[in-house]
Tab-separated table of C-alpha atoms in Angstrom:
chain	number	residue	atom	x	y	z
A	350	UNK	CA	2.647	-16.822	-7.020
A	351	UNK	CA	-0.439	-18.067	-8.892
A	352	UNK	CA	-1.970	-21.766	-8.750
A	353	UNK	CA	-2.319	-23.647	-12.047
A	354	UNK	CA	-6.146	-22.920	-11.697
A	355	UNK	CA	-5.190	-19.132	-11.465
A	356	UNK	CA	-6.054	-18.559	-8.126
A	357	UNK	CA	-3.353	-17.029	-5.327
A	358	UNK	CA	-1.155	-19.714	-3.462
A	359	UNK	CA	-0.813	-17.955	0.147
A	360	UNK	CA	1.741	-20.768	1.178
A	361	UNK	CA	4.577	-18.770	-0.177
A	362	UNK	CA	3.526	-15.668	1.595
A	363	UNK	CA	2.762	-16.902	4.940
A	364	UNK	CA	5.696	-15.420	6.900
A	365	UNK	CA	4.796	-11.985	4.977
A	366	UNK	CA	1.357	-12.188	6.252
A	367	UNK	CA	2.025	-13.127	9.949
A	368	UNK	CA	4.632	-10.265	10.069
A	369	UNK	CA	2.748	-7.409	8.442
A	370	UNK	CA	0.037	-8.466	10.292
A	371	UNK	CA	1.524	-7.810	13.672
A	372	UNK	CA	2.782	-4.505	12.780
A	373	UNK	CA	-0.753	-3.483	11.511
A	374	UNK	CA	-2.063	-4.496	14.637
A	375	UNK	CA	0.505	-2.349	16.333
A	376	UNK	CA	-0.922	0.767	13.762
A	377	UNK	CA	-4.381	-0.041	15.073
A	378	UNK	CA	-3.490	0.433	18.585
A	379	UNK	CA	-2.429	3.857	18.248
A	380	UNK	CA	-5.890	4.351	16.261
A	381	UNK	CA	-7.790	2.392	19.267
A	382	UNK	CA	-5.609	4.645	21.862
A	383	UNK	CA	-5.198	1.363	23.329
A	384	UNK	CA	-1.844	2.495	25.454
A	385	UNK	CA	-4.130	5.443	27.141
A	386	UNK	CA	-7.095	5.637	29.318
A	387	UNK	CA	-10.344	5.868	27.726
A	388	UNK	CA	-11.554	9.135	26.415
A	389	UNK	CA	-7.532	10.320	26.765
A	390	UNK	CA	-7.048	13.012	24.627
A	391	UNK	CA	-3.066	12.101	24.682
A	392	UNK	CA	-4.382	9.208	22.268
A	393	UNK	CA	-5.578	12.097	19.822
A	394	UNK	CA	-1.843	13.907	20.271
A	395	UNK	CA	-0.114	11.077	19.760
A	396	UNK	CA	-1.820	9.766	16.631
A	397	UNK	CA	-1.366	13.200	15.204
A	398	UNK	CA	2.149	13.567	16.481
A	399	UNK	CA	3.748	10.135	15.101
A	400	UNK	CA	1.365	10.376	11.521
A	401	UNK	CA	3.072	14.116	10.970
A	402	UNK	CA	6.533	13.010	11.758
A	403	UNK	CA	6.295	10.188	10.168
A	404	UNK	CA	4.998	11.906	6.802
A	405	UNK	CA	7.863	14.658	7.419
A	406	UNK	CA	10.477	11.768	7.340
A	407	UNK	CA	8.927	10.181	4.503
A	408	UNK	CA	9.093	13.350	2.807
A	409	UNK	CA	12.490	14.060	3.045
A	410	UNK	CA	13.843	10.391	2.155
A	411	UNK	CA	11.576	10.632	-0.932
A	412	UNK	CA	13.069	14.242	-1.713
A	413	UNK	CA	16.668	12.980	-1.241
A	414	UNK	CA	18.676	10.540	-3.544
A	415	UNK	CA	18.409	6.458	-3.621
A	416	UNK	CA	21.675	6.444	-1.989
A	417	UNK	CA	20.095	7.569	1.011
A	418	UNK	CA	17.067	5.789	0.512
A	419	UNK	CA	18.672	2.770	0.516
A	420	UNK	CA	19.273	2.593	4.688
A	421	UNK	CA	15.209	1.825	4.708
A	422	UNK	CA	16.220	-1.687	3.576
A	423	UNK	CA	18.850	-2.480	5.622
A	424	UNK	CA	18.345	-5.432	8.151
A	425	UNK	CA	20.534	-3.803	10.947
A	426	UNK	CA	18.522	-0.627	10.818
A	427	UNK	CA	15.324	-2.625	10.859
A	428	UNK	CA	16.289	-4.586	14.087
A	429	UNK	CA	16.783	-1.147	15.457
A	430	UNK	CA	13.415	0.125	14.337
A	431	UNK	CA	11.964	-3.094	16.023
A	432	UNK	CA	13.659	-1.907	19.301
A	433	UNK	CA	12.126	1.490	18.782
A	434	UNK	CA	8.809	0.143	18.256
A	435	UNK	CA	9.184	-2.100	21.511
A	436	UNK	CA	10.272	1.054	23.885
A	437	UNK	CA	7.545	3.340	22.182
A	438	UNK	CA	4.929	1.179	23.506
A	439	UNK	CA	6.847	0.993	27.412
A	440	UNK	CA	7.257	4.772	27.273
A	441	UNK	CA	4.015	5.827	26.058
A	442	UNK	CA	2.285	3.706	28.355
A	443	UNK	CA	4.314	5.003	31.316
A	444	UNK	CA	3.968	8.854	30.171
A	445	UNK	CA	0.013	7.869	29.648
A	446	UNK	CA	-0.205	7.540	33.669
A	447	UNK	CA	2.770	9.916	34.803
A	448	UNK	CA	2.173	12.830	32.320
A	449	UNK	CA	5.794	13.213	31.464
A	450	UNK	CA	5.846	15.318	28.305
A	451	UNK	CA	9.582	14.588	27.776
A	452	UNK	CA	8.718	10.633	27.742
A	453	UNK	CA	5.912	11.408	25.517
A	454	UNK	CA	7.920	13.266	22.912
A	455	UNK	CA	10.519	10.216	23.090
A	456	UNK	CA	7.759	7.720	22.451
A	457	UNK	CA	6.459	9.792	19.347
A	458	UNK	CA	9.398	9.809	17.936
A	459	UNK	CA	10.316	5.864	18.679
A	460	UNK	CA	7.027	5.296	17.378
A	461	UNK	CA	7.565	7.306	14.315
A	462	UNK	CA	10.925	5.643	13.155
A	463	UNK	CA	9.666	2.183	13.554
A	464	UNK	CA	6.467	2.993	11.514
A	465	UNK	CA	8.481	4.542	8.497
A	466	UNK	CA	10.948	1.400	8.459
A	467	UNK	CA	8.041	-1.142	8.549
A	468	UNK	CA	5.762	0.444	6.239
A	469	UNK	CA	9.064	0.661	3.641
A	470	UNK	CA	10.019	-3.171	4.399
A	471	UNK	CA	6.792	-4.576	4.425
A	472	UNK	CA	5.416	-2.537	1.406
A	473	UNK	CA	8.592	-3.878	-0.561
A	474	UNK	CA	7.134	-7.618	0.695
A	475	UNK	CA	3.964	-6.987	-0.890
A	476	UNK	CA	5.357	-5.382	-4.050
A	477	UNK	CA	7.595	-8.835	-4.496
A	478	UNK	CA	4.391	-10.660	-4.464
A	479	UNK	CA	3.234	-9.707	-7.905
A	480	UNK	CA	-0.479	-10.845	-9.820
A	481	UNK	CA	-3.714	-11.454	-7.606
A	482	UNK	CA	-1.936	-13.227	-4.652
A	483	UNK	CA	-0.857	-9.596	-3.475
A	484	UNK	CA	-4.750	-8.821	-2.773
A	485	UNK	CA	-4.980	-11.767	-0.656
A	486	UNK	CA	-1.631	-11.697	1.090
A	487	UNK	CA	-2.622	-7.850	2.031
A	488	UNK	CA	-6.183	-8.578	3.072
A	489	UNK	CA	-5.351	-11.427	4.960
A	490	UNK	CA	-2.715	-9.559	7.111
A	491	UNK	CA	-5.111	-7.470	8.000
A	492	UNK	CA	-7.407	-10.073	9.066
A	493	UNK	CA	-4.715	-11.240	11.536
A	494	UNK	CA	-4.369	-8.018	12.870
A	495	UNK	CA	-7.971	-7.921	13.790
A	496	UNK	CA	-7.377	-10.828	15.489
A	497	UNK	CA	-4.479	-9.320	17.057
A	498	UNK	CA	-6.606	-6.133	18.104
A	499	UNK	CA	-9.474	-8.334	19.922
A	500	UNK	CA	-6.853	-9.944	22.045
A	501	UNK	CA	-5.452	-6.370	22.873
A	502	UNK	CA	-8.644	-5.034	23.731
A	503	UNK	CA	-9.187	-7.936	26.060
A	504	UNK	CA	-6.131	-7.581	28.016
A	505	UNK	CA	-5.862	-5.301	31.479
A	506	UNK	CA	-5.383	-1.893	30.372
A	507	UNK	CA	-2.463	-1.672	32.600
A	508	UNK	CA	-0.664	-4.939	30.614
A	509	UNK	CA	-1.497	-3.812	27.112
A	510	UNK	CA	1.880	-1.859	27.000
A	511	UNK	CA	3.922	-4.630	27.816
A	512	UNK	CA	2.036	-6.805	25.457
A	513	UNK	CA	1.917	-4.271	22.636
A	514	UNK	CA	5.825	-4.037	23.276
A	515	UNK	CA	6.224	-7.490	22.305
A	516	UNK	CA	4.549	-7.169	18.958
A	517	UNK	CA	7.520	-5.038	17.290
A	518	UNK	CA	9.719	-7.578	18.129
A	519	UNK	CA	7.870	-10.481	17.029
A	520	UNK	CA	7.211	-8.771	13.647
A	521	UNK	CA	10.995	-8.008	13.531
A	522	UNK	CA	11.853	-11.880	14.365
A	523	UNK	CA	9.428	-12.658	11.596
A	524	UNK	CA	10.869	-10.286	8.795
A	525	UNK	CA	14.036	-12.459	9.060
A	526	UNK	CA	12.168	-15.181	7.560
A	527	UNK	CA	11.032	-12.829	4.758
A	528	UNK	CA	13.704	-12.266	2.002
A	529	UNK	CA	13.346	-8.555	1.102
A	530	UNK	CA	16.288	-7.526	-1.334
A	531	UNK	CA	18.380	-4.996	-0.695
A	532	UNK	CA	18.304	-1.409	-2.649
A	533	UNK	CA	20.639	-3.102	-5.801
A	534	UNK	CA	18.725	-6.113	-6.017
A	535	UNK	CA	15.661	-4.272	-5.854
A	536	UNK	CA	16.742	-2.019	-8.697
A	537	UNK	CA	17.357	-5.348	-10.978
A	538	UNK	CA	13.726	-6.724	-10.232
A	539	UNK	CA	12.101	-3.362	-10.906
A	540	UNK	CA	14.442	-1.728	-13.678
A	541	UNK	CA	13.275	1.891	-13.790
A	542	UNK	CA	14.933	3.438	-10.580
A	543	UNK	CA	13.358	6.887	-9.759
A	544	UNK	CA	16.535	8.407	-10.950
A	545	UNK	CA	16.096	6.754	-14.634
A	546	UNK	CA	12.251	7.594	-14.149
A	547	UNK	CA	13.468	11.401	-13.975
A	548	UNK	CA	15.710	11.277	-16.839
A	549	UNK	CA	12.672	9.987	-19.104
A	550	UNK	CA	10.630	12.789	-18.178
A	551	UNK	CA	13.358	15.183	-17.982
A	552	UNK	CA	11.706	16.645	-21.572
A	553	UNK	CA	7.961	16.657	-20.319
A	554	UNK	CA	6.860	19.895	-19.629
A	555	UNK	CA	3.791	18.555	-17.466
A	556	UNK	CA	3.953	17.889	-13.577
A	557	UNK	CA	1.232	15.675	-13.733
A	558	UNK	CA	3.158	13.408	-16.529
A	559	UNK	CA	6.113	13.657	-14.346
A	560	UNK	CA	4.172	11.999	-11.501
A	561	UNK	CA	2.472	9.515	-13.592
A	562	UNK	CA	5.586	8.386	-15.146
A	563	UNK	CA	7.387	8.332	-11.775
A	564	UNK	CA	4.621	6.736	-9.496
A	565	UNK	CA	2.008	5.019	-12.152
A	566	UNK	CA	-0.735	7.210	-10.676
A	567	UNK	CA	-2.202	10.482	-12.015
A	568	UNK	CA	-2.154	13.350	-9.683
A	569	UNK	CA	-6.193	13.757	-9.886
A	570	UNK	CA	-6.066	10.006	-8.680
A	571	UNK	CA	-3.658	10.465	-6.103
A	572	UNK	CA	-5.871	13.711	-4.819
A	573	UNK	CA	-9.032	11.844	-4.604
A	574	UNK	CA	-7.046	8.996	-2.406
A	575	UNK	CA	-5.691	11.693	-0.080
A	576	UNK	CA	-9.389	13.493	-0.225
A	577	UNK	CA	-10.625	10.011	1.171
A	578	UNK	CA	-7.855	9.658	3.689
A	579	UNK	CA	-8.852	13.265	5.230
A	580	UNK	CA	-12.230	11.830	5.570
A	581	UNK	CA	-11.121	8.559	7.390
A	582	UNK	CA	-8.728	10.793	9.607
A	583	UNK	CA	-12.158	13.048	10.710
A	584	UNK	CA	-13.714	9.883	11.553
A	585	UNK	CA	-10.436	8.559	13.422
A	586	UNK	CA	-11.000	12.051	15.466
A	587	UNK	CA	-14.683	11.424	16.097
A	588	UNK	CA	-13.904	7.734	17.395
A	589	UNK	CA	-10.905	8.836	19.524
A	590	UNK	CA	-13.023	11.665	21.085
A	591	UNK	CA	-15.333	8.888	22.943
A	592	UNK	CA	-18.522	10.302	21.266
A	593	UNK	CA	-19.341	6.738	19.763
A	594	UNK	CA	-18.183	5.007	22.857
A	595	UNK	CA	-20.594	6.804	24.586
A	596	UNK	CA	-23.423	6.079	22.758
A	597	UNK	CA	-22.478	2.256	23.446
A	598	UNK	CA	-22.565	2.661	27.138
A	599	UNK	CA	-25.952	1.081	27.490
A	600	UNK	CA	-24.548	-2.127	25.781
A	601	UNK	CA	-21.536	-2.638	27.716
A	602	UNK	CA	-19.783	-3.058	24.492
A	603	UNK	CA	-16.358	-1.089	23.793
A	604	UNK	CA	-16.701	1.104	20.523
A	605	UNK	CA	-13.652	-0.219	19.296
A	606	UNK	CA	-14.714	-4.022	19.356
A	607	UNK	CA	-17.414	-3.064	16.895
A	608	UNK	CA	-15.267	-1.231	14.883
A	609	UNK	CA	-12.823	-4.211	14.697
A	610	UNK	CA	-15.373	-6.836	14.046
A	611	UNK	CA	-16.450	-4.566	11.060
A	612	UNK	CA	-13.021	-4.384	9.741
A	613	UNK	CA	-12.272	-7.574	10.104
A	614	UNK	CA	-15.442	-8.882	8.088
A	615	UNK	CA	-14.079	-6.801	5.187
A	616	UNK	CA	-10.723	-8.268	5.366
A	617	UNK	CA	-12.105	-11.680	5.530
A	618	UNK	CA	-14.580	-10.907	2.718
A	619	UNK	CA	-11.818	-9.389	0.563
A	620	UNK	CA	-9.264	-12.542	1.025
A	621	UNK	CA	-12.444	-14.785	0.029
A	622	UNK	CA	-12.875	-12.854	-3.276
A	623	UNK	CA	-9.416	-12.674	-3.786
A	624	UNK	CA	-9.068	-16.812	-3.186
A	625	UNK	CA	-11.910	-17.564	-5.215
A	626	UNK	CA	-12.671	-15.194	-7.841
A	627	UNK	CA	-9.403	-12.891	-8.336
A	628	UNK	CA	-10.853	-11.308	-11.317
A	629	UNK	CA	-13.698	-9.348	-9.691
A	630	UNK	CA	-11.733	-7.934	-6.585
A	631	UNK	CA	-11.784	-4.602	-8.442
A	632	UNK	CA	-15.997	-4.743	-7.796
A	633	UNK	CA	-15.148	-5.409	-4.455
A	634	UNK	CA	-13.201	-2.275	-3.768
A	635	UNK	CA	-15.806	-0.047	-5.599
A	636	UNK	CA	-18.096	-1.750	-3.417
A	637	UNK	CA	-16.192	-1.264	-0.249
A	638	UNK	CA	-15.886	2.577	-1.225
A	639	UNK	CA	-19.476	3.237	-1.418
A	640	UNK	CA	-20.134	1.590	1.946
A	641	UNK	CA	-17.521	4.020	3.311
A	642	UNK	CA	-19.480	6.940	1.477
A	643	UNK	CA	-22.771	5.472	3.311
A	644	UNK	CA	-21.197	5.355	6.593
A	645	UNK	CA	-20.317	9.022	6.189
A	646	UNK	CA	-23.605	10.322	4.729
A	647	UNK	CA	-25.818	8.449	7.669
A	648	UNK	CA	-23.758	9.644	10.525
A	649	UNK	CA	-25.899	12.792	11.096
A	650	UNK	CA	-29.044	10.698	11.425
A	651	UNK	CA	-27.533	8.165	13.414
A	652	UNK	CA	-26.316	10.038	15.501
A	653	UNK	CA	-29.382	11.856	16.479
A	654	UNK	CA	-30.996	8.216	16.992
A	655	UNK	CA	-27.944	7.063	19.188
A	656	UNK	CA	-26.886	4.707	16.717
A	657	UNK	CA	-23.441	6.457	15.524
A	658	UNK	CA	-21.612	3.173	16.139
A	659	UNK	CA	-23.359	1.687	13.133
A	660	UNK	CA	-21.965	4.352	11.065
A	661	UNK	CA	-18.587	3.932	12.344
A	662	UNK	CA	-18.837	0.212	11.276
A	663	UNK	CA	-19.538	1.050	8.055
A	664	UNK	CA	-17.127	3.484	7.688
A	665	UNK	CA	-14.080	1.250	9.105
A	666	UNK	CA	-15.419	-1.791	6.935
A	667	UNK	CA	-15.129	0.666	3.911
A	668	UNK	CA	-11.588	1.797	5.391
A	669	UNK	CA	-10.312	-1.644	5.087
A	670	UNK	CA	-11.564	-1.854	1.616
A	671	UNK	CA	-9.976	1.180	0.966
A	672	UNK	CA	-6.499	1.116	2.738
A	673	UNK	CA	-6.282	-2.529	0.904
A	674	UNK	CA	-6.686	-0.618	-2.498
A	675	UNK	CA	-3.827	1.951	-1.728
A	676	UNK	CA	-1.749	-1.043	-1.183
A	677	UNK	CA	-2.597	-2.662	-3.919
A	678	UNK	CA	-2.077	0.195	-6.472
A	679	UNK	CA	1.263	0.284	-5.224
A	680	UNK	CA	2.061	-3.316	-5.583
A	681	UNK	CA	0.599	-2.852	-9.217
A	682	UNK	CA	2.190	0.453	-10.016
A	683	UNK	CA	5.710	-0.946	-9.484
A	684	UNK	CA	4.920	-4.298	-11.122
A	685	UNK	CA	3.477	-3.056	-14.281
A	686	UNK	CA	5.292	0.410	-14.541
A	687	UNK	CA	8.544	-0.654	-13.251
A	688	UNK	CA	8.116	2.297	-10.700
A	689	UNK	CA	10.739	2.368	-7.598
A	690	UNK	CA	8.838	0.676	-4.976
A	691	UNK	CA	10.622	2.501	-2.035
A	692	UNK	CA	9.544	5.722	-3.471
A	693	UNK	CA	5.934	5.000	-4.110
A	694	UNK	CA	5.618	3.614	-0.916
A	695	UNK	CA	7.060	6.778	0.718
A	696	UNK	CA	4.752	8.742	-1.344
A	697	UNK	CA	1.646	6.980	-1.617
A	698	UNK	CA	1.486	5.315	1.820
A	699	UNK	CA	3.892	7.280	4.118
A	700	UNK	CA	3.768	11.076	2.978
A	701	UNK	CA	0.193	10.911	1.636
A	702	UNK	CA	-1.501	8.557	4.450
A	703	UNK	CA	0.046	10.697	7.236
A	704	UNK	CA	-0.700	13.829	5.941
A	705	UNK	CA	-4.237	12.578	5.033
A	706	UNK	CA	-5.190	11.099	8.440
A	707	UNK	CA	-3.350	14.280	10.228
A	708	UNK	CA	-5.464	17.279	8.609
A	709	UNK	CA	-8.791	14.756	8.937
A	710	UNK	CA	-8.134	15.115	12.704
A	711	UNK	CA	-7.548	18.379	12.716
A	712	UNK	CA	-10.662	18.994	10.674
A	713	UNK	CA	-12.201	16.894	13.174
A	714	UNK	CA	-11.100	19.180	15.954
A	715	UNK	CA	-11.608	22.866	13.955
A	716	UNK	CA	-14.711	22.092	11.809
A	717	UNK	CA	-17.340	21.752	15.157
A	718	UNK	CA	-16.387	25.167	16.263
A	719	UNK	CA	-17.590	26.648	12.982
A	720	UNK	CA	-20.936	25.711	13.272
A	721	UNK	CA	-23.554	27.123	15.867
A	722	UNK	CA	-23.609	24.773	18.699
A	723	UNK	CA	-27.326	24.906	18.726
A	724	UNK	CA	-27.332	22.755	15.484
A	725	UNK	CA	-28.383	19.486	16.517
A	726	UNK	CA	-27.765	17.589	13.057
A	727	UNK	CA	-23.966	17.627	13.065
A	728	UNK	CA	-23.036	19.672	9.954
A	729	UNK	CA	-19.411	18.818	10.308
A	730	UNK	CA	-20.400	15.407	9.631
A	731	UNK	CA	-22.587	16.422	6.709
A	732	UNK	CA	-19.444	18.074	5.267
A	733	UNK	CA	-17.349	14.857	5.513
A	734	UNK	CA	-19.699	13.012	3.877
A	735	UNK	CA	-19.872	15.207	1.155
A	736	UNK	CA	-16.120	15.129	0.778
A	737	UNK	CA	-16.339	11.270	0.746
A	738	UNK	CA	-18.759	11.118	-1.851
A	739	UNK	CA	-16.286	13.115	-4.347
A	740	UNK	CA	-13.496	11.380	-3.211
A	741	UNK	CA	-15.368	7.965	-3.993
A	742	UNK	CA	-16.740	9.353	-7.237
A	743	UNK	CA	-13.089	10.302	-8.563
A	744	UNK	CA	-11.388	7.045	-7.287
A	745	UNK	CA	-14.125	4.762	-8.961
A	746	UNK	CA	-14.199	6.805	-12.082
A	747	UNK	CA	-10.540	7.373	-12.616
A	748	UNK	CA	-9.597	5.159	-15.539
A	749	UNK	CA	-5.874	5.171	-14.508
A	750	UNK	CA	-6.764	3.515	-11.087
A	751	UNK	CA	-8.499	0.634	-12.558
A	752	UNK	CA	-6.014	0.758	-15.344
A	753	UNK	CA	-3.561	-0.717	-13.167
A	754	UNK	CA	-5.638	-3.781	-12.482
A	755	UNK	CA	-5.880	-4.512	-16.197
A	756	UNK	CA	-2.313	-3.865	-16.814
A	757	UNK	CA	-1.512	-6.450	-13.858
A	758	UNK	CA	-3.335	-9.085	-15.461
A	759	UNK	CA	-1.353	-9.014	-18.639
A	760	UNK	CA	1.517	-8.997	-16.559
A	761	UNK	CA	0.184	-12.595	-14.913
A	762	UNK	CA	-0.675	-13.926	-18.064
A	763	UNK	CA	2.810	-13.056	-19.400
A	764	UNK	CA	4.363	-14.699	-16.108
A	765	UNK	CA	2.341	-17.646	-15.702
A	766	UNK	CA	3.117	-21.218	-15.406
A	767	UNK	CA	5.815	-22.629	-18.016
A	768	UNK	CA	4.279	-25.702	-18.323
A	769	UNK	CA	0.966	-23.634	-20.127
A	770	UNK	CA	3.675	-21.668	-22.513
A	771	UNK	CA	4.109	-22.343	-26.274
A	772	UNK	CA	7.481	-23.400	-27.329
A	773	UNK	CA	8.145	-19.921	-29.058
A	774	UNK	CA	7.833	-18.163	-25.555
A	775	UNK	CA	9.887	-21.015	-23.960
A	776	UNK	CA	12.484	-20.394	-26.470
A	777	UNK	CA	12.441	-16.131	-25.868
A	778	UNK	CA	12.611	-16.797	-22.239
A	779	UNK	CA	15.415	-18.972	-22.771
A	780	UNK	CA	17.536	-16.758	-24.759
A	781	UNK	CA	16.547	-13.760	-22.405
A	782	UNK	CA	18.324	-15.789	-19.640
A	783	UNK	CA	21.073	-16.374	-21.667
A	784	UNK	CA	21.873	-12.475	-22.666
A	785	UNK	CA	20.992	-11.700	-19.300
A	786	UNK	CA	18.071	-9.514	-19.655
A	787	UNK	CA	16.034	-8.265	-16.710
A	788	UNK	CA	12.343	-9.074	-15.943
A	789	UNK	CA	10.982	-6.163	-17.367
A	790	UNK	CA	13.510	-6.532	-20.476
A	791	UNK	CA	12.387	-9.852	-21.092
A	792	UNK	CA	8.809	-8.786	-21.418
A	793	UNK	CA	9.734	-5.958	-23.670
A	794	UNK	CA	11.531	-8.409	-25.788
A	795	UNK	CA	8.752	-10.771	-26.153
A	796	UNK	CA	6.756	-8.055	-27.843
A	797	UNK	CA	9.649	-6.746	-29.992
A	798	UNK	CA	10.327	-10.374	-30.993
A	799	UNK	CA	6.660	-10.604	-32.234
A	800	UNK	CA	7.183	-7.350	-34.061
A	801	UNK	CA	5.314	-4.888	-32.023
A	802	UNK	CA	6.061	-1.278	-32.246
A	803	UNK	CA	7.357	0.687	-29.640
A	804	UNK	CA	4.158	2.923	-29.195
A	805	UNK	CA	2.350	-0.360	-28.657
A	806	UNK	CA	4.586	-1.749	-26.113
A	807	UNK	CA	4.210	1.639	-24.158
A	808	UNK	CA	0.739	1.526	-24.492
A	809	UNK	CA	0.229	-2.243	-23.294
A	810	UNK	CA	2.550	-2.083	-20.435
A	811	UNK	CA	1.433	1.555	-19.573
A	812	UNK	CA	5.043	2.735	-19.399
A	813	UNK	CA	6.497	5.631	-21.255
A	814	UNK	CA	7.683	5.720	-24.702
A	815	UNK	CA	11.122	6.771	-23.472
A	816	UNK	CA	11.335	4.186	-21.079
A	817	UNK	CA	10.373	1.501	-23.573
A	818	UNK	CA	12.746	2.804	-25.970
A	819	UNK	CA	15.669	2.414	-23.149
A	820	UNK	CA	14.725	-1.462	-22.291
A	821	UNK	CA	14.842	-1.935	-26.548
A	822	UNK	CA	18.383	-0.306	-26.819
A	823	UNK	CA	19.500	-2.493	-23.726
A	824	UNK	CA	17.956	-5.405	-25.662
A	825	UNK	CA	19.716	-5.013	-28.468
A	826	UNK	CA	23.185	-4.303	-26.610
A	827	UNK	CA	23.140	-7.304	-24.531
A	828	UNK	CA	21.973	-9.323	-27.847
A	829	UNK	CA	24.329	-7.920	-29.798
A	830	UNK	CA	22.069	-6.739	-32.654
A	831	UNK	CA	21.260	-3.165	-33.906
A	832	UNK	CA	17.765	-3.093	-34.862
A	833	UNK	CA	14.757	-5.094	-34.346
A	834	UNK	CA	14.953	-7.221	-37.655
A	835	UNK	CA	18.501	-8.334	-36.496
A	836	UNK	CA	16.733	-9.205	-33.393
A	837	UNK	CA	14.216	-11.417	-34.839
A	838	UNK	CA	16.637	-13.038	-37.329
A	839	UNK	CA	18.738	-13.688	-34.150
A	840	UNK	CA	15.618	-15.641	-32.417
A	841	UNK	CA	15.028	-17.530	-35.627
A	842	UNK	CA	18.738	-18.396	-36.087
A	843	UNK	CA	18.646	-19.752	-32.665
A	844	UNK	CA	15.710	-21.562	-33.356
A	845	UNK	CA	16.999	-23.023	-36.826
A	846	UNK	CA	20.273	-24.149	-34.796
A	847	UNK	CA	18.254	-25.888	-32.058
A	848	UNK	CA	16.004	-28.192	-34.391
A	849	UNK	CA	19.528	-29.040	-36.613
């Protein structure tokens, strides 16, 4: 929702910010290894196992029919997921000190279950916040997560498990304040379900085109995002292994505090830009990617000068921008290209994110052993730096990625304050409600009534021509006409009747 001055209004999204912020704080606790003694390899194993298990579960649910995926939006199952998140913290906390493998496996399974349901539910909540407010909403949730993370670090290690066990329950309690529609209601909000998307692309030979029409992003862009996530997974292993933390010993400041402060500063900066200059957020995302690349490239030099923590802070700040960018792309792909939000979230956030993080951590374990030990310039970090540079260049140079921002701006204008609409637009909106048009059909109807061609509508809304044709056919059926001219005549006939 936008205010009259065009800036996002966060008031309607307060519960989403709080609930998802608590969830991201729980996720950060896994990355920080808060449940395990400092330097414990168990933290690396748990993060790797939860990421892989969550990605596998997301892949299975993405591949099956929507009848099965609808369970992800079930309030009852989400309540069970909240309990699972609570138990995972307690079980992992106990296994960290008792060394019980069975409890460790149970904690991983419970954590992956909670992760899967929370990512989908809060992702759908983000998708419902259309326009520029989604950027501010996501950035605000990340900023809140950092505050909770700093509180976790300040707590006695033994008490962290208990505190973290409360976080999923609190997030679930807030989830009840947020109206997240069920799968059927979601299909009405985003008319093109993924089953319809498969039908619309059944005549397309190119796999790339099918993926683009189903998820609103090209394989090249998706691959570049996956490569960047792999680099962040490598950085996560470096931080979890305790190498950076050891360099901060003289400062008596835990490495996680430095990283979280950098993340918090990045989130606040993005929130400020989204609130004050929402049309410039794409520039901030591009600059954030460059900051991440700079962190990777300077890591070998800073490591030799005992300043690896500085590179880590730069990478984590860049990761905040990058993580927000992925969520914004998910939101805008769903809003501008009518993709099924659950499918997009599973593919781009659950599967790609889990695989990227997991592979990055594995590379972090394997790469150092591929080089002679006498090398003192960290060749593995150089490899990660080159990979991050390539990924950033692909993302920044991807027309499809930044086209989503332009398409979202067009949609935001079409959904602006009714007081700013022309009389003709108000009449079209009234007719659309009278005929029972969906939000997407209402948008297409406005262009058809203005005499726009089907290819023009397809290009403007960034949807397939087959999809535009389907929407136009549905509009004709609901309006009781058989052609564009008959539809336009119907619009002017209603206008004349109103004037008479």
